[in-house]
Short mmCIF file of C-alpha atoms and ligand atoms in Angstrom, two decimals:
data_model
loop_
_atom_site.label_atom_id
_atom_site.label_comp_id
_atom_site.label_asym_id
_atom_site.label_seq_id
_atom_site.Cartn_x
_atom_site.Cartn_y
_atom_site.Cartn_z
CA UNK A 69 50.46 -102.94 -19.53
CA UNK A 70 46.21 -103.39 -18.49
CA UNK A 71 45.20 -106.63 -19.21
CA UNK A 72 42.66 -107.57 -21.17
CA UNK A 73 39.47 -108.69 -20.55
CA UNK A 74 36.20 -110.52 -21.66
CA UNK A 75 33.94 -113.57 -22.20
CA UNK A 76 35.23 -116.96 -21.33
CA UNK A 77 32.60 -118.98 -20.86
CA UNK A 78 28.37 -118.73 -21.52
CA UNK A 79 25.53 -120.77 -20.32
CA UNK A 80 21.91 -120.30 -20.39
CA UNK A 81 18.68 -121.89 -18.89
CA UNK A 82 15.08 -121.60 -19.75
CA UNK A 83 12.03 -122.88 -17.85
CA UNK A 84 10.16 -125.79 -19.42
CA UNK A 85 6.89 -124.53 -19.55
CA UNK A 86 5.57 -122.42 -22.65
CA UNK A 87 3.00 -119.83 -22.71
CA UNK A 88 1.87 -118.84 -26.34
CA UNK A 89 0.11 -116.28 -27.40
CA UNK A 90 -2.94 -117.96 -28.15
CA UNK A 91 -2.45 -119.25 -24.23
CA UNK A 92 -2.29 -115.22 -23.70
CA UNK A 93 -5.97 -115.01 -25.47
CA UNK A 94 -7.40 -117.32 -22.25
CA UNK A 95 -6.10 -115.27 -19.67
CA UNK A 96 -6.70 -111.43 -20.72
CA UNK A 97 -8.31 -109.75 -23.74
CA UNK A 98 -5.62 -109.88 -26.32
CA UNK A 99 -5.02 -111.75 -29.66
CA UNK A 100 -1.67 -113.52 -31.05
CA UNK A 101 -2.62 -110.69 -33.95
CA UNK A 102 -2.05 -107.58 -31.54
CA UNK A 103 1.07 -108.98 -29.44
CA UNK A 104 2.98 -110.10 -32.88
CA UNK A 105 2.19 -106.65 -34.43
CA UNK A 106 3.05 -104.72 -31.43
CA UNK A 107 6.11 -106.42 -30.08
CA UNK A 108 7.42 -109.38 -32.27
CA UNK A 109 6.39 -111.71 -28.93
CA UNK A 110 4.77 -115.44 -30.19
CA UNK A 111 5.74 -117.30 -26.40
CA UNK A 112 7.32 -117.08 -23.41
CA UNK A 113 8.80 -119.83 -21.17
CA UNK A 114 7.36 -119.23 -17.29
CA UNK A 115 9.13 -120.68 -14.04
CA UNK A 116 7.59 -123.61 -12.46
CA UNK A 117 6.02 -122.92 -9.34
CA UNK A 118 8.98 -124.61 -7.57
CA UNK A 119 11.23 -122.83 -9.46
CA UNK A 120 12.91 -119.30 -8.13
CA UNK A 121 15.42 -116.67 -9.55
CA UNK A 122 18.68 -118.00 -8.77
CA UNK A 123 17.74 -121.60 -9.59
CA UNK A 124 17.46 -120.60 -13.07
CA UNK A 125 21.26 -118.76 -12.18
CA UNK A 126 22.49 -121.45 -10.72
CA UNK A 127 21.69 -123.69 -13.72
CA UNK A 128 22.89 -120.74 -16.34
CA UNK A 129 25.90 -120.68 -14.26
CA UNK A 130 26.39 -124.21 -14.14
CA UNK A 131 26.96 -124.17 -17.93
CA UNK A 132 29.09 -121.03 -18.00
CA UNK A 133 31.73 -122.60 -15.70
CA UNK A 134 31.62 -125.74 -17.91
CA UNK A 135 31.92 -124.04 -21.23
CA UNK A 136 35.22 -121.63 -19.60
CA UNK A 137 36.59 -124.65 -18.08
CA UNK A 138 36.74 -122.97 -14.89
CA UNK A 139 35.88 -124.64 -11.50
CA UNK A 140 33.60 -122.69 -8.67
CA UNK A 141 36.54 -122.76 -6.60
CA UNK A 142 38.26 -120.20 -8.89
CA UNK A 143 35.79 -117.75 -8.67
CA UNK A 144 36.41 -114.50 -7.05
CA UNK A 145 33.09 -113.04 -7.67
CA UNK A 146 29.25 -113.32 -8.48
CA UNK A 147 26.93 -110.72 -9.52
CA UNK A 148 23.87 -111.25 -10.52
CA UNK A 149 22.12 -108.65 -12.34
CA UNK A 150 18.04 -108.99 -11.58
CA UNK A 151 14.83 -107.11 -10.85
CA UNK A 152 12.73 -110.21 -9.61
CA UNK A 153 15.58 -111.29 -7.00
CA UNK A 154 14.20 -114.75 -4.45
CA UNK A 155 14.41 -112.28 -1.61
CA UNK A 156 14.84 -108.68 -0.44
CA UNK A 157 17.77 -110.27 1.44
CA UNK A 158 19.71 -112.18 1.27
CA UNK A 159 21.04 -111.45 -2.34
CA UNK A 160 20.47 -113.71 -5.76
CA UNK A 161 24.20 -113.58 -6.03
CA UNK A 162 24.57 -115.08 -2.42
CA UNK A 163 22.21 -118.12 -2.43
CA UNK A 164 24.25 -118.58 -6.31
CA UNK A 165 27.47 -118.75 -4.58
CA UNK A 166 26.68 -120.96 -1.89
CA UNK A 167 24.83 -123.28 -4.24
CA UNK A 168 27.81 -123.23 -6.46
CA UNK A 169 30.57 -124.22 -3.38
CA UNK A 170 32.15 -121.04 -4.96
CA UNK A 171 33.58 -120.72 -1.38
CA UNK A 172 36.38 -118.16 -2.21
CA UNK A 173 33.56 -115.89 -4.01
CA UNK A 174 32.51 -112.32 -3.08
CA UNK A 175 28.55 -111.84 -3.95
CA UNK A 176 26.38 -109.15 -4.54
CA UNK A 177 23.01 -108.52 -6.87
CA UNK A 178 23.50 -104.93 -8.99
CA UNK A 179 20.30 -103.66 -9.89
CA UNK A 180 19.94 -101.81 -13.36
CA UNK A 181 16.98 -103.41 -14.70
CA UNK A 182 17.39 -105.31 -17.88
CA UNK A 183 20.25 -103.19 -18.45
CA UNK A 184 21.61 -105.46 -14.98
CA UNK A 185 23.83 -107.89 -17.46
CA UNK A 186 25.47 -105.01 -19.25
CA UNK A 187 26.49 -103.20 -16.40
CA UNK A 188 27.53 -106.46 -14.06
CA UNK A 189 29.98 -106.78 -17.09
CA UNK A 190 31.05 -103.53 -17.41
CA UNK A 191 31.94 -103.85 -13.24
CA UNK A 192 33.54 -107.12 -13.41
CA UNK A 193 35.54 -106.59 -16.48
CA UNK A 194 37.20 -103.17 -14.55
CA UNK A 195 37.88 -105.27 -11.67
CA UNK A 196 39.60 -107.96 -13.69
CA UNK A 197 41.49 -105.36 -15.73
CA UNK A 198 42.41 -103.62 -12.61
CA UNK A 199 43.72 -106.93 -11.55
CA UNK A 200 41.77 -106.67 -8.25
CA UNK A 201 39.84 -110.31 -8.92
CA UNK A 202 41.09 -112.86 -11.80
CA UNK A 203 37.95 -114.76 -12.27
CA UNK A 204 34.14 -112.95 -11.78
CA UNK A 205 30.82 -114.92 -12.98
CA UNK A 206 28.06 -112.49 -13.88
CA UNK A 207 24.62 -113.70 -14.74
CA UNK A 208 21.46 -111.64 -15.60
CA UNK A 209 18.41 -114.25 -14.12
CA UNK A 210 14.91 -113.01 -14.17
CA UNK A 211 11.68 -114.64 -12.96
CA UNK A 212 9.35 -111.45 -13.96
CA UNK A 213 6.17 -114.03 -13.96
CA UNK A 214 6.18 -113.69 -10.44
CA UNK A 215 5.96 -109.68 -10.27
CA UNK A 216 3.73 -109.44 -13.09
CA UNK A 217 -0.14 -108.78 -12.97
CA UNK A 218 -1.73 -111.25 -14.61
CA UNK A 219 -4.82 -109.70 -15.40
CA UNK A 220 -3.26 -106.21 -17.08
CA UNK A 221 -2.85 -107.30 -20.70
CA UNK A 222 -0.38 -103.86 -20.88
CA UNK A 223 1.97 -105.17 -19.32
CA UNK A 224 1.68 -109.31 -19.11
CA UNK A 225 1.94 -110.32 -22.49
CA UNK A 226 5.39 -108.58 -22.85
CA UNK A 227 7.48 -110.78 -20.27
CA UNK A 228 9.38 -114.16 -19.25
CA UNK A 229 11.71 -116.25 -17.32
CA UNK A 230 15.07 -117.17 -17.70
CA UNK A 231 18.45 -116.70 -17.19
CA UNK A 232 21.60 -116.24 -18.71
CA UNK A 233 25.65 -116.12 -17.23
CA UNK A 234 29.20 -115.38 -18.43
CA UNK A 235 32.62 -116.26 -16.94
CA UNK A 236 34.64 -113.10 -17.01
CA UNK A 237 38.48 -112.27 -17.39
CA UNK A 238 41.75 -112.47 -19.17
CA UNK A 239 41.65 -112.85 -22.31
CA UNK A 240 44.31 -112.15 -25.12
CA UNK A 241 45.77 -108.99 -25.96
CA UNK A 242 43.60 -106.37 -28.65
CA UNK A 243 40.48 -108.97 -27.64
CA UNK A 244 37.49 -108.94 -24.90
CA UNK A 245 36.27 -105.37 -23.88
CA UNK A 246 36.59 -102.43 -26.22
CA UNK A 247 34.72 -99.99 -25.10
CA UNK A 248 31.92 -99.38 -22.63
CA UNK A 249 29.07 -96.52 -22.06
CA UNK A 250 26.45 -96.58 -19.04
CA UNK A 251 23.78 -93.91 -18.06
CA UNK A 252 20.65 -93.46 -16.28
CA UNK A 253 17.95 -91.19 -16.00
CA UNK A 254 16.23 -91.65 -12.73
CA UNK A 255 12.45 -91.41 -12.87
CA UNK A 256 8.86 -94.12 -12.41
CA UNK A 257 7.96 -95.06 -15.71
CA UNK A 258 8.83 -98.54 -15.04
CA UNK A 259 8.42 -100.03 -11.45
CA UNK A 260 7.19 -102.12 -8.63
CA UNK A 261 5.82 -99.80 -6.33
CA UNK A 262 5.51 -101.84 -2.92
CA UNK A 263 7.00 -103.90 -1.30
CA UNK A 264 10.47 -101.98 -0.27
CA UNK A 265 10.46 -99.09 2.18
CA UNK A 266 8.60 -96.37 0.45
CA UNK A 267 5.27 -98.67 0.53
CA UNK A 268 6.36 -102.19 3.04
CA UNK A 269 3.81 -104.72 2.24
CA UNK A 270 0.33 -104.48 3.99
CA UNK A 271 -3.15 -105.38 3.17
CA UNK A 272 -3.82 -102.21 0.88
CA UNK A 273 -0.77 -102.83 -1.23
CA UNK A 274 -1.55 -106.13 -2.14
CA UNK A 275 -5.38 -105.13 -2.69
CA UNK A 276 -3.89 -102.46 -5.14
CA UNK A 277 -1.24 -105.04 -6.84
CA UNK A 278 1.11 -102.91 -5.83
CA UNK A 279 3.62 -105.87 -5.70
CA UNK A 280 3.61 -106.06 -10.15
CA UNK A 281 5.20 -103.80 -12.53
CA UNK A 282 3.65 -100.77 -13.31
CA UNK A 283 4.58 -99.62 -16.53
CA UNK A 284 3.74 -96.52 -18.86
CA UNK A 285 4.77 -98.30 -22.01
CA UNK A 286 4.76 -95.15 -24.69
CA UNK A 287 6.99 -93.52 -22.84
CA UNK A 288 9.38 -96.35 -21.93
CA UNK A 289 8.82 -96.84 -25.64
CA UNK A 290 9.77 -93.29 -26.69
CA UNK A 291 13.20 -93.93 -24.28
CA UNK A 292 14.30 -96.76 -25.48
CA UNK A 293 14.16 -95.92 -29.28
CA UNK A 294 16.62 -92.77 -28.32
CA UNK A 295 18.67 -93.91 -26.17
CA UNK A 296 19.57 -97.74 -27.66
CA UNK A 297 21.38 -95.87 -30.66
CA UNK A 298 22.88 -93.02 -28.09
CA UNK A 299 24.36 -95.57 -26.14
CA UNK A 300 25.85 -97.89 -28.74
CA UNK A 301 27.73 -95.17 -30.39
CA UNK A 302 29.18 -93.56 -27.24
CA UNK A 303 30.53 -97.33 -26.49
CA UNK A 304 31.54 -97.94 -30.57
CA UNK A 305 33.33 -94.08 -30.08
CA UNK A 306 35.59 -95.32 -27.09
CA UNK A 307 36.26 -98.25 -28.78
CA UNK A 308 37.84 -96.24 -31.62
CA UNK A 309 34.97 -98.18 -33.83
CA UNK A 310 32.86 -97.32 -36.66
CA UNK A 311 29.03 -98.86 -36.60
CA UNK A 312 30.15 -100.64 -39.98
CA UNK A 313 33.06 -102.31 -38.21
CA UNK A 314 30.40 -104.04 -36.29
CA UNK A 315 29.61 -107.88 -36.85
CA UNK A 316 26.76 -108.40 -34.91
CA UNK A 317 24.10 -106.30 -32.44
CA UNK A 318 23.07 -108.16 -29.41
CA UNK A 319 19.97 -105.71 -28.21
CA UNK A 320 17.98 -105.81 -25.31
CA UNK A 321 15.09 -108.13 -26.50
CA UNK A 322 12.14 -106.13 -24.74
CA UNK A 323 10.35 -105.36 -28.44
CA UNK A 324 10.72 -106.08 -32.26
CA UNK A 325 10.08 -102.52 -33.12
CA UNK A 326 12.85 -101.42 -30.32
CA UNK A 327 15.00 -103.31 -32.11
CA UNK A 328 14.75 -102.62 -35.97
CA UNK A 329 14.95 -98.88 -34.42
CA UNK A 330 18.11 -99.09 -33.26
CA UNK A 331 19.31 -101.46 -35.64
CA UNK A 332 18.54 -99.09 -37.83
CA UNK A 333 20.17 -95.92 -36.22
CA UNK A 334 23.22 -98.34 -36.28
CA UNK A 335 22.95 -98.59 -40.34
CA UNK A 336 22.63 -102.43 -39.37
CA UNK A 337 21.26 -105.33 -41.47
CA UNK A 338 18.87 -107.25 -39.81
CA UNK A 339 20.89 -110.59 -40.42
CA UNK A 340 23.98 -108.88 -38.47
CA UNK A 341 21.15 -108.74 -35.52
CA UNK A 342 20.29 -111.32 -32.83
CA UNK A 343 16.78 -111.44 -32.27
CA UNK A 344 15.07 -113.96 -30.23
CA UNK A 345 12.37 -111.46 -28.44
CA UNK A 346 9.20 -114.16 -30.16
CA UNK A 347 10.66 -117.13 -28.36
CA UNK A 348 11.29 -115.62 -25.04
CA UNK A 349 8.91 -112.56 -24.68
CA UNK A 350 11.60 -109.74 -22.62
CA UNK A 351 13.62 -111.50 -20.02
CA UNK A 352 15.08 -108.09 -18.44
CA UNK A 353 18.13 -109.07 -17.32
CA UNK A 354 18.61 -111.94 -18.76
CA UNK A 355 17.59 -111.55 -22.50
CA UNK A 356 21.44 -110.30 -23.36
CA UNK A 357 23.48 -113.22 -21.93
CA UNK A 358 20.64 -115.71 -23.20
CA UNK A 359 20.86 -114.37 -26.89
CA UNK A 360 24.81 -114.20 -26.55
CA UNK A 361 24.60 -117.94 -25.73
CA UNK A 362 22.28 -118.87 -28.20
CA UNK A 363 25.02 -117.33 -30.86
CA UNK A 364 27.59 -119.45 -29.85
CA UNK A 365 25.87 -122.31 -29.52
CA UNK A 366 24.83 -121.77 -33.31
CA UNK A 367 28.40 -121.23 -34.37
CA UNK A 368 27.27 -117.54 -35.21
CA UNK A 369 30.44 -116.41 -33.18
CA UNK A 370 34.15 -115.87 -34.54
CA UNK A 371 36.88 -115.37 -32.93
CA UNK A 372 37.69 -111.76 -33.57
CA UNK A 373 34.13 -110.56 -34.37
CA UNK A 374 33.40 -107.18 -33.39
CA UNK A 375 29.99 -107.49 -31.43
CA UNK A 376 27.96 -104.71 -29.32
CA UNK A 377 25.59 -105.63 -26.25
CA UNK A 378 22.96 -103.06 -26.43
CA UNK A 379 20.39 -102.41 -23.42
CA UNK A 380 18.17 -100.50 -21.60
CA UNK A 381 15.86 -100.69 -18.68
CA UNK A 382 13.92 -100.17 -15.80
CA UNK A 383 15.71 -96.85 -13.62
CA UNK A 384 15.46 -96.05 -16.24
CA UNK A 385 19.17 -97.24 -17.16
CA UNK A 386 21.55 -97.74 -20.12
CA UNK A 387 24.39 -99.59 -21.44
CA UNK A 388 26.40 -100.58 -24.48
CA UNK A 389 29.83 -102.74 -24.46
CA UNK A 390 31.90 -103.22 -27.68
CA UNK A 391 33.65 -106.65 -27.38
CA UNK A 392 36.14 -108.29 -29.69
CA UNK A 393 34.86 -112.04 -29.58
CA UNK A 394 38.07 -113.90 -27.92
CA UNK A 395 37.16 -117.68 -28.20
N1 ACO B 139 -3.75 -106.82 -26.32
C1 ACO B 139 -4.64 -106.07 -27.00
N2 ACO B 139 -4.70 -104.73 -26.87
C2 ACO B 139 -3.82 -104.14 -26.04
C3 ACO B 139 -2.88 -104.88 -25.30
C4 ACO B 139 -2.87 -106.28 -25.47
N3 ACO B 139 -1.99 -107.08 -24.82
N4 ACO B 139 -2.15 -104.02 -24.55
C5 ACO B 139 -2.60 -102.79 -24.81
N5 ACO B 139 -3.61 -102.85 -25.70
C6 ACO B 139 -4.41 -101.76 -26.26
C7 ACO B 139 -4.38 -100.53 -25.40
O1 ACO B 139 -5.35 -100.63 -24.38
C8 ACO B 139 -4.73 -99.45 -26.40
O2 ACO B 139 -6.12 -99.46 -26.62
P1 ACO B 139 -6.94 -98.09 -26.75
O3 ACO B 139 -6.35 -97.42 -27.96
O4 ACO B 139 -8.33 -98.57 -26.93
O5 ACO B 139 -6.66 -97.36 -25.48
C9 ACO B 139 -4.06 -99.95 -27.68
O6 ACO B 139 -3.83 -101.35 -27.50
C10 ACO B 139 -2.75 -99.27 -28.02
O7 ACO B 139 -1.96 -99.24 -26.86
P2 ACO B 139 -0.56 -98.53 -26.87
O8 ACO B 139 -0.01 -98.52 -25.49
O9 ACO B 139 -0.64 -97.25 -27.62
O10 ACO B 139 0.28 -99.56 -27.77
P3 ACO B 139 1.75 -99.41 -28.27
O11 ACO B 139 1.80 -99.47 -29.73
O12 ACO B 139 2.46 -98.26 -27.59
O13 ACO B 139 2.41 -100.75 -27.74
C11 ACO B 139 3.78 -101.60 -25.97
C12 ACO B 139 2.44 -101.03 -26.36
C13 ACO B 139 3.99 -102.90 -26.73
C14 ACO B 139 3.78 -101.86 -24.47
C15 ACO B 139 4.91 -100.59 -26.36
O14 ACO B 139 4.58 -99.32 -25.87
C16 ACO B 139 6.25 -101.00 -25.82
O15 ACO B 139 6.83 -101.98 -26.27
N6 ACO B 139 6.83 -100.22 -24.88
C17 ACO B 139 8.11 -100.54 -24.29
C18 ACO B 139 7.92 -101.50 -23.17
C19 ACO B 139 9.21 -102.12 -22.71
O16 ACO B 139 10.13 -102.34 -23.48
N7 ACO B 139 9.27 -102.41 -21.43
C20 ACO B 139 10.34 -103.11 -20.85
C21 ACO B 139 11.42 -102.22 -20.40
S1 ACO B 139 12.78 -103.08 -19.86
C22 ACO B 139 12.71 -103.51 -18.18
O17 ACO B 139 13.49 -103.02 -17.40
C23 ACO B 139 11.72 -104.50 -17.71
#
């Protein structure tokens, strides 16, 4: 018999420090109007300067082992799933597990863009159902504020920090993972161009800011509209699931529009849809776990609930995973 697997435990962290729109107006030529219209974004919370990726894992993390009632000790592995990681080397996932004292831990960063959190569950839950590791944390922990160039208002008004984590592993039988679908399309609409080996860091690169995303938003746009509703019924079709089995859409939370699109090619209400994309701007990685946590912490999550994590990103990558909600 395979065991089954999912969610025991969630915990999220935000940075303190709030950038509103009307902020946005001061530092590039935009207007609350435009951003609201075009992408549903009214703030975004923005590390302190002190403040790096896996501090806001760590403290995600921290509340994810508290709410499964599972000790660092127990862990046999930590992903973290990030774009904005505190180094080149050593991993997120690493400095995480050290911090932690999760001393019998394996650790590695997987990096699938702000699809990282769907696919660091998709490998942790096969490695707990293959019964290689009992216990795996996986958080998605983003501090994009640091990569971004502040004066191109295409790109910085769409991002934030923050950070969100999940305890994975056995669960009850007929609950936890259903069904999960992953892709990519390899291609440059969506990257940091220096900085790794194709363009090391010199004088010119930093001159050109080649160190912040580049970004052709239309057609990361035209992607993501496809390829959200693609995804999520490949996933709902291995899970033997119809759309209006569903309960409730977690979606990447890069763009209102995005959203109602694929809630939409789901034949999804909006109320049976998490959406939290005007408090936190798009924090890649991180937006699925935070908006998962956010649910439970609202009560919004029932034991036996049929729910769908939904994201794409930067690779450009895919994911979807059906879960039946086990606590
Ligand atoms: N404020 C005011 N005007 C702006 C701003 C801004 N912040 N940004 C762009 N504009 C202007 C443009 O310059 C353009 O002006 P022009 O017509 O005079 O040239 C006009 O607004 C329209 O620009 P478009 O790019 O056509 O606007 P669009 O409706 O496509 O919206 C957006 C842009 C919001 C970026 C949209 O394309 C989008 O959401 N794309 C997806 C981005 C995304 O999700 N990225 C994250 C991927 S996940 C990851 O891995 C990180």
């Amino acid at each position: 018999m395979t065991r089954a697997v999912g969610i025991l435990g969630l915990g999220h962290y935000v940075p303190e420090k709030i950038i509103t729109n009307t902020d946005m107006e001061k530092i590039v030529e935009t207007s609350d109007e435009w951003i609201t219209e075009r992408t549903g974004i009214k703030q975004r919370h923005i590390a302190a300067p002190e403040e790096a990726t896996s501090d806001l894992a760590y403290n995600a993390a921290v509340e994810a082992l508290k709410d499964a009632g599972v000790a660092p000790e127990e862990l046999d592995l930590v992903i973290v799933g990030t774009a904005s990681s505190d180094y080149i080397f050593p991993s997120t996932a690493c400095l995480v597990q050290a911090r932690l004292g999760a001393k019998n831990a394996a650790a590695f960063d997987l990096a699938a863009g702000c699809s990282g959190f769907v696919y660091s569950l998709a490998v942790a839950s096969q490695m707990v159902k293959s019964g290689l590791y009992n216990k795996i944390l996986i958080i998605g922990a983003e501090t994009l504020s640091r990569i971004m160039n502040w004066t191109d208002r295409n790109t910085c008004v769409l991002f934030g920090d923050g950070a969100g984590a999940a305890v994975v592993g056995e669960v009850e039988e007929g609950y936890g993972v259903l069904g999960i679908d992953m892709g990519a399309d390899g291609g440059k609409f969506l990257l940091q161009p220096a900085g790794g080996s194709r363009n090391p860091a010199s004088e010119e690169t930093v001159a050109a800011k080649g160190h912040t995303i580049h970004m052709n938003g239309q057609e990361v746009f035209k992607f993501a509209i496809q390829i959200m509703g693609k995804t999520a019924k490949r996933a709902l079709a291995k899970a033997n699931m119809k759309p209006e089995e569903l309960d409730m859409l977690f979606p990447h939370q890069a763009n209102y529009r995005i959203i109602t699109s694929a809630a939409k090619r789901l034949k999804m209400p909006m109320d049976k849809v998490w959406v939290n994309v005007d408090k936190y701007a798009n924090t890649s990685a991180a937006s699925i776990p935070i908006a998962l946590c956010e649910a439970q912490k609202a009560g919004a999550l029932k034991k036996g609930d049929n729910i769908i994590l939904d994201g794409f990103g930067a690779g450009l990558t895919w994911a979807a995973i059906v879960l039946k909600w086990s606590k």
